[in-house]
Structure formats: C-alpha cells, structure tokens
Amino acid sequence: MQLLYPSNPLRRRRPDEQYREEAEAVEAAGFSLSLFSLEDFQDGLFQAIPEFEPGNVILYRGWMLNSEGYVKLGAAISQLGANLKVPINQYLAHHHLPNWYPVITDL
C-alpha cells in the first residue's frame, strides 16, 4: 500500500504543510508515499511523484473531495495502473454528512 498526499503549492516535491508531519511519520514507519498537485488536479491534470507501481493500492490522505472529485481521482489513479483503497461508495458513506448523519441521529 502507498499513501497519496497533496503537495505544497509552492514546493511540489514536498507535502502540503497541513500533512507534512503525518507524511514524515509515514515515511519513518517504512511506508511509501507519493505527492500530487491538487491545483493541477483541479485543472484536469494528475501526476504522482514518484509514480505508482502497477497494481499498487493507494490510500488517499488529503483534502476532502466532493463525489465528482473523488471519482476523478480514482480514474486518474486507475489510469496509472493502481487502485484506490477506499472505493467511492465507502468514501461517500463515511465522509459526506448526508450519508452518515442518519446513522447517528439517536446519539
């Protein structure tokens, strides 16, 4: 498994400052990670640095994406021969309030 983080907008070979400590801990624990420019992605371009190995499972650790954005991310990752760890239905079930709020209304 490989983790994917958004890059720093000014230093694209470094994680976004909000994720820097986590990314450093991930690498220190022996996991591999890649970065991508969220700004480029929002403009329709996706490039992972370093690139994914074919067949790799990718865990996205970044800013919340709407359903369309997450589908596009999954498609971009798939085009590189890898797959998202969390499928779109699970992402939406756990990250979008209208989908999970009914589960906790009695709390």
Coordinates of N, CA, C and O in Angstrom, one line a residue:
M1 N 0.8 -1.2 0.0 CA 0.0 0.0 0.0 C 0.9 1.2 0.0 O 1.9 1.3 0.6
Q2 N 0.4 2.2 -0.7 CA 1.2 3.5 -0.8 C 0.2 4.6 -0.5 O -1.0 4.6 -0.8
L3 N 0.7 5.6 0.2 CA -0.2 6.8 0.6 C 0.0 7.9 -0.4 O 1.1 8.1 -0.9
L4 N -1.0 8.7 -0.6 CA -1.0 9.8 -1.5 C -1.4 11.1 -0.8 O -2.5 11.1 -0.2
Y5 N -0.6 12.0 -0.9 CA -0.8 13.3 -0.2 C -0.8 14.5 -1.3 O 0.0 14.4 -2.3
P6 N -1.5 15.6 -1.0 CA -1.3 16.7 -1.8 C 0.0 17.4 -1.5 O 0.5 17.3 -0.4
S7 N 0.6 18.0 -2.6 CA 1.9 18.6 -2.4 C 1.7 20.1 -2.0 O 0.6 20.6 -2.1
N8 N 2.8 20.6 -1.5 CA 2.8 22.0 -1.1 C 2.7 22.8 -2.4 O 3.4 22.5 -3.4
P9 N 1.8 23.8 -2.5 CA 1.6 24.5 -3.8 C 2.8 25.2 -4.3 O 3.0 25.4 -5.5
L10 N 3.7 25.6 -3.4 CA 4.9 26.3 -3.8 C 6.2 25.4 -3.9 O 7.1 25.8 -4.6
R11 N 6.1 24.2 -3.3 CA 7.2 23.3 -3.4 C 6.6 21.9 -3.7 O 6.3 21.1 -2.7
R12 N 6.4 21.6 -4.9 CA 5.6 20.4 -5.3 C 6.3 19.1 -5.0 O 5.6 18.1 -5.1
R13 N 7.5 19.1 -4.5 CA 8.1 17.8 -4.1 C 8.1 17.6 -2.6 O 8.8 16.8 -2.1
R14 N 7.3 18.5 -2.0 CA 7.1 18.4 -0.5 C 5.6 18.3 -0.2 O 4.8 18.9 -1.0
P15 N 5.2 17.6 0.9 CA 3.8 17.5 1.2 C 3.2 18.9 1.6 O 4.0 19.8 2.1
D16 N 2.0 19.1 1.4 CA 1.3 20.3 1.8 C 1.6 20.4 3.3 O 1.6 19.4 4.1
E17 N 1.8 21.6 3.8 CA 2.2 21.9 5.2 C 1.2 21.2 6.2 O 1.6 20.7 7.2
Q18 N -0.1 21.2 5.9 CA -1.1 20.6 6.8 C -0.8 19.0 7.0 O -1.3 18.5 7.9
Y19 N -0.2 18.4 6.0 CA 0.1 17.0 6.0 C 1.5 16.6 6.2 O 1.9 15.4 6.3
R20 N 2.4 17.6 6.4 CA 3.8 17.4 6.5 C 4.2 16.4 7.6 O 4.9 15.4 7.3
E21 N 3.8 16.7 8.8 CA 4.2 15.8 9.9 C 3.7 14.4 9.7 O 4.4 13.4 10.0
E22 N 2.5 14.2 9.3 CA 1.9 12.9 9.0 C 2.7 12.2 8.0 O 3.1 11.0 8.1
A23 N 3.0 12.8 6.9 CA 3.8 12.2 5.8 C 5.2 11.8 6.3 O 5.7 10.8 5.9
E24 N 5.8 12.7 7.1 CA 7.1 12.3 7.6 C 7.0 11.1 8.5 O 7.9 10.2 8.4
A25 N 6.0 11.0 9.3 CA 5.8 9.8 10.2 C 5.5 8.5 9.3 O 6.1 7.5 9.7
V26 N 4.8 8.7 8.3 CA 4.5 7.6 7.3 C 5.8 7.0 6.8 O 6.1 5.8 6.7
E27 N 6.6 7.9 6.3 CA 7.9 7.5 5.7 C 8.8 6.9 6.8 O 9.5 5.9 6.5
A28 N 8.9 7.5 8.0 CA 9.7 7.0 9.0 C 9.2 5.6 9.4 O 10.1 4.7 9.9
A29 N 7.9 5.3 9.3 CA 7.4 3.9 9.6 C 7.7 2.9 8.5 O 7.3 1.8 8.6
G30 N 8.3 3.4 7.4 CA 8.6 2.5 6.3 C 7.6 2.4 5.2 O 7.8 1.5 4.3
F31 N 6.6 3.2 5.2 CA 5.6 3.2 4.1 C 6.1 4.1 3.0 O 6.8 5.1 3.2
S32 N 5.7 3.8 1.8 CA 6.0 4.7 0.7 C 4.8 5.7 0.4 O 3.7 5.4 0.8
L33 N 5.2 6.8 -0.1 CA 4.1 7.8 -0.4 C 4.5 8.5 -1.7 O 5.6 8.5 -2.1
S34 N 3.4 9.1 -2.2 CA 3.6 9.9 -3.4 C 2.8 11.3 -3.2 O 2.0 11.3 -2.3
L35 N 3.2 12.2 -3.9 CA 2.6 13.6 -3.8 C 1.9 13.9 -5.2 O 2.3 13.4 -6.2
F36 N 1.0 14.8 -5.1 CA 0.4 15.3 -6.4 C -0.1 16.7 -6.1 O -0.4 17.1 -5.0
S37 N -0.1 17.5 -7.2 CA -0.6 18.9 -7.1 C -2.1 18.9 -7.1 O -2.7 18.6 -8.2
L38 N -2.7 19.3 -6.0 CA -4.2 19.4 -6.0 C -4.6 20.5 -7.0 O -5.6 20.3 -7.6
E39 N -3.8 21.6 -7.1 CA -4.2 22.6 -8.0 C -4.2 22.1 -9.5 O -5.1 22.4 -10.3
D40 N -3.2 21.4 -9.9 CA -3.1 20.8 -11.2 C -4.3 19.8 -11.4 O -4.9 19.8 -12.5
F41 N -4.6 19.0 -10.4 CA -5.6 18.0 -10.4 C -7.0 18.7 -10.7 O -7.8 18.3 -11.5
Q42 N -7.2 19.8 -10.0 CA -8.4 20.6 -10.2 C -8.5 21.2 -11.6 O -9.6 21.5 -12.1
D43 N -7.4 21.3 -12.2 CA -7.4 21.8 -13.6 C -7.4 20.7 -14.6 O -7.2 20.9 -15.8
G44 N -7.5 19.4 -14.2 CA -7.6 18.3 -15.0 C -6.4 17.5 -15.3 O -6.3 16.6 -16.1
L45 N -5.3 17.8 -14.6 CA -4.0 17.2 -14.7 C -3.7 16.4 -13.5 O -3.9 16.9 -12.4
F46 N -3.2 15.2 -13.6 CA -2.8 14.4 -12.5 C -1.4 13.7 -12.7 O -1.2 13.1 -13.7
Q47 N -0.5 14.0 -11.8 CA 0.8 13.3 -11.9 C 1.2 13.0 -10.5 O 1.3 13.9 -9.6
A48 N 1.5 11.7 -10.2 CA 2.0 11.3 -8.9 C 3.5 11.3 -8.9 O 4.2 10.9 -9.9
I49 N 4.1 11.9 -7.8 CA 5.6 11.9 -7.7 C 6.0 11.3 -6.4 O 5.6 11.8 -5.3
P50 N 6.7 10.2 -6.4 CA 7.0 9.3 -7.5 C 5.8 8.6 -8.0 O 4.8 8.5 -7.3
E51 N 5.9 8.1 -9.3 CA 4.8 7.4 -9.9 C 4.5 6.1 -9.1 O 5.3 5.6 -8.4
F52 N 3.3 5.6 -9.2 CA 2.8 4.4 -8.6 C 3.4 3.2 -9.3 O 3.5 3.2 -10.5
E53 N 3.6 2.2 -8.6 CA 3.9 0.9 -9.2 C 2.6 0.2 -9.7 O 1.6 0.3 -9.0
P54 N 2.6 -0.4 -10.8 CA 1.4 -1.1 -11.3 C 0.9 -2.1 -10.3 O 1.6 -2.8 -9.6
G55 N -0.4 -2.0 -10.1 CA -1.1 -2.9 -9.1 C -1.1 -2.4 -7.7 O -1.7 -3.1 -6.8
N56 N -0.5 -1.3 -7.4 CA -0.4 -0.8 -6.1 C -1.8 -0.3 -5.6 O -2.6 0.1 -6.4
V57 N -2.0 -0.4 -4.3 CA -3.2 0.1 -3.7 C -2.8 1.4 -3.0 O -1.9 1.5 -2.3
I58 N -3.7 2.4 -3.4 CA -3.4 3.8 -3.0 C -4.4 4.3 -1.9 O -5.6 4.2 -2.1
L59 N -3.8 4.8 -0.8 CA -4.7 5.3 0.3 C -4.5 6.8 0.2 O -3.4 7.4 0.4
Y60 N -5.6 7.5 -0.2 CA -5.6 9.0 -0.3 C -5.7 9.6 1.1 O -6.6 9.3 1.8
R61 N -4.8 10.5 1.4 CA -4.7 11.2 2.6 C -4.6 12.7 2.3 O -3.5 13.2 2.2
G62 N -5.7 13.3 2.0 CA -5.6 14.7 1.6 C -6.9 15.5 1.9 O -7.8 15.0 2.7
W63 N -7.1 16.6 1.3 CA -8.3 17.4 1.5 C -9.5 16.7 1.0 O -9.5 15.9 0.1
M64 N -10.6 17.0 1.6 CA -11.9 16.4 1.2 C -12.2 16.7 -0.2 O -12.0 17.9 -0.6
L65 N -12.7 15.8 -0.9 CA -13.1 15.9 -2.3 C -14.6 15.7 -2.4 O -15.1 14.8 -1.7
N66 N -15.3 16.4 -3.3 CA -16.7 16.0 -3.5 C -16.7 14.7 -4.3 O -15.7 14.2 -4.7
S67 N -17.9 14.2 -4.5 CA -18.0 12.9 -5.1 C -17.4 12.9 -6.5 O -16.7 12.0 -6.9
E68 N -17.7 13.9 -7.3 CA -17.1 14.0 -8.6 C -15.6 14.0 -8.6 O -14.9 13.4 -9.3
G69 N -15.0 14.8 -7.6 CA -13.6 14.9 -7.5 C -13.0 13.5 -7.1 O -11.9 13.1 -7.6
Y70 N -13.6 12.8 -6.2 CA -13.1 11.5 -5.8 C -13.2 10.5 -6.9 O -12.3 9.7 -7.1
V71 N -14.3 10.5 -7.7 CA -14.4 9.7 -8.8 C -13.2 10.0 -9.8 O -12.6 9.1 -10.4
K72 N -13.0 11.2 -10.1 CA -11.9 11.6 -11.0 C -10.5 11.2 -10.4 O -9.7 10.8 -11.2
L73 N -10.3 11.3 -9.1 CA -9.1 10.9 -8.6 C -8.9 9.4 -8.8 O -7.8 8.9 -9.1
G74 N -10.0 8.6 -8.5 CA -9.9 7.2 -8.7 C -9.6 6.8 -10.1 O -8.8 5.9 -10.4
A75 N -10.2 7.5 -11.1 CA -10.0 7.3 -12.5 C -8.5 7.6 -12.9 O -7.9 6.8 -13.6
A76 N -8.0 8.7 -12.3 CA -6.6 9.1 -12.6 C -5.6 8.1 -12.1 O -4.7 7.7 -12.7
I77 N -5.9 7.6 -10.9 CA -5.0 6.6 -10.3 C -5.1 5.3 -11.0 O -4.1 4.6 -11.3
S78 N -6.3 4.9 -11.5 CA -6.5 3.7 -12.2 C -5.8 3.7 -13.6 O -5.2 2.7 -14.0
Q79 N -5.8 4.9 -14.2 CA -5.0 5.1 -15.5 C -3.5 4.8 -15.3 O -2.9 4.5 -16.3
L80 N -3.1 5.0 -14.1 CA -1.6 4.8 -13.8 C -1.4 3.3 -13.4 O -0.3 3.0 -13.0
G81 N -2.4 2.5 -13.4 CA -2.3 1.1 -13.1 C -2.4 0.7 -11.6 O -2.1 -0.4 -11.2
A82 N -2.9 1.7 -10.8 CA -3.1 1.4 -9.4 C -4.6 1.5 -9.0 O -5.4 1.9 -9.9
N83 N -4.9 1.3 -7.8 CA -6.3 1.4 -7.3 C -6.5 2.0 -6.0 O -5.6 1.8 -5.1
L84 N -7.5 2.8 -5.8 CA -7.8 3.4 -4.5 C -8.2 2.4 -3.5 O -9.0 1.4 -3.8
K85 N -7.7 2.5 -2.3 CA -8.0 1.6 -1.2 C -9.5 1.7 -0.8 O -10.2 0.8 -0.5
V86 N -10.0 3.0 -0.8 CA -11.4 3.3 -0.3 C -12.2 3.5 -1.6 O -12.0 4.6 -2.2
P87 N -13.1 2.6 -1.9 CA -14.0 2.8 -3.1 C -15.0 4.0 -2.9 O -15.2 4.4 -1.7
I88 N -15.5 4.6 -3.9 CA -16.3 5.8 -3.9 C -17.5 5.6 -2.9 O -17.8 6.5 -2.2
N89 N -18.2 4.5 -2.9 CA -19.3 4.3 -2.1 C -18.9 4.3 -0.6 O -19.7 4.9 0.2
Q90 N -17.8 3.8 -0.2 CA -17.4 3.9 1.2 C -16.9 5.3 1.5 O -17.2 5.8 2.6
Y91 N -16.2 6.0 0.6 CA -15.8 7.4 0.8 C -17.0 8.3 1.1 O -17.0 9.0 2.0
L92 N -18.0 8.1 0.2 CA -19.2 8.9 0.4 C -20.0 8.6 1.7 O -20.5 9.4 2.4
A93 N -20.0 7.3 2.0 CA -20.7 6.9 3.2 C -20.1 7.4 4.5 O -20.8 7.7 5.5
H94 N -18.8 7.6 4.5 CA -18.1 8.0 5.7 C -17.7 9.4 5.8 O -17.3 9.9 6.8
H95 N -17.7 10.1 4.6 CA -17.1 11.5 4.6 C -18.1 12.5 4.3 O -17.8 13.7 4.3
H96 N -19.3 12.2 3.9 CA -20.3 13.2 3.5 C -21.5 13.1 4.5 O -22.2 12.1 4.5
L97 N -21.7 14.2 5.2 CA -22.7 14.3 6.3 C -24.1 13.7 5.9 O -24.6 13.0 6.7
P98 N -24.6 14.0 4.7 CA -25.9 13.5 4.4 C -26.0 12.0 4.4 O -27.0 11.4 4.6
N99 N -24.9 11.3 4.2 CA -24.8 9.9 4.2 C -24.6 9.2 5.5 O -25.1 8.1 5.7
W100 N -23.9 9.8 6.4 CA -23.7 9.2 7.7 C -24.5 9.8 8.8 O -24.7 9.2 9.9
Y101 N -25.1 10.9 8.7 CA -25.8 11.5 9.8 C -27.0 10.7 10.2 O -27.3 10.5 11.4
P102 N -27.8 10.1 9.3 CA -28.9 9.2 9.7 C -28.5 8.1 10.7 O -29.3 7.6 11.5
V103 N -27.2 7.7 10.6 CA -26.7 6.6 11.4 C -26.6 7.0 12.9 O -26.7 6.2 13.8
I104 N -26.4 8.3 13.1 CA -26.1 8.8 14.4 C -27.2 9.7 15.0 O -27.0 10.3 16.0
T105 N -28.3 9.8 14.3 CA -29.3 10.8 14.8 C -29.8 10.5 16.2 O -30.2 11.4 16.9
D106 N -29.8 9.3 16.6 CA -30.3 9.0 18.0 C -29.2 9.3 19.1 O -29.5 9.2 20.3
L107 N -28.0 9.6 18.7 CA -27.0 10.0 19.6 C -27.0 11.4 19.9 O -26.4 12.0 20.7

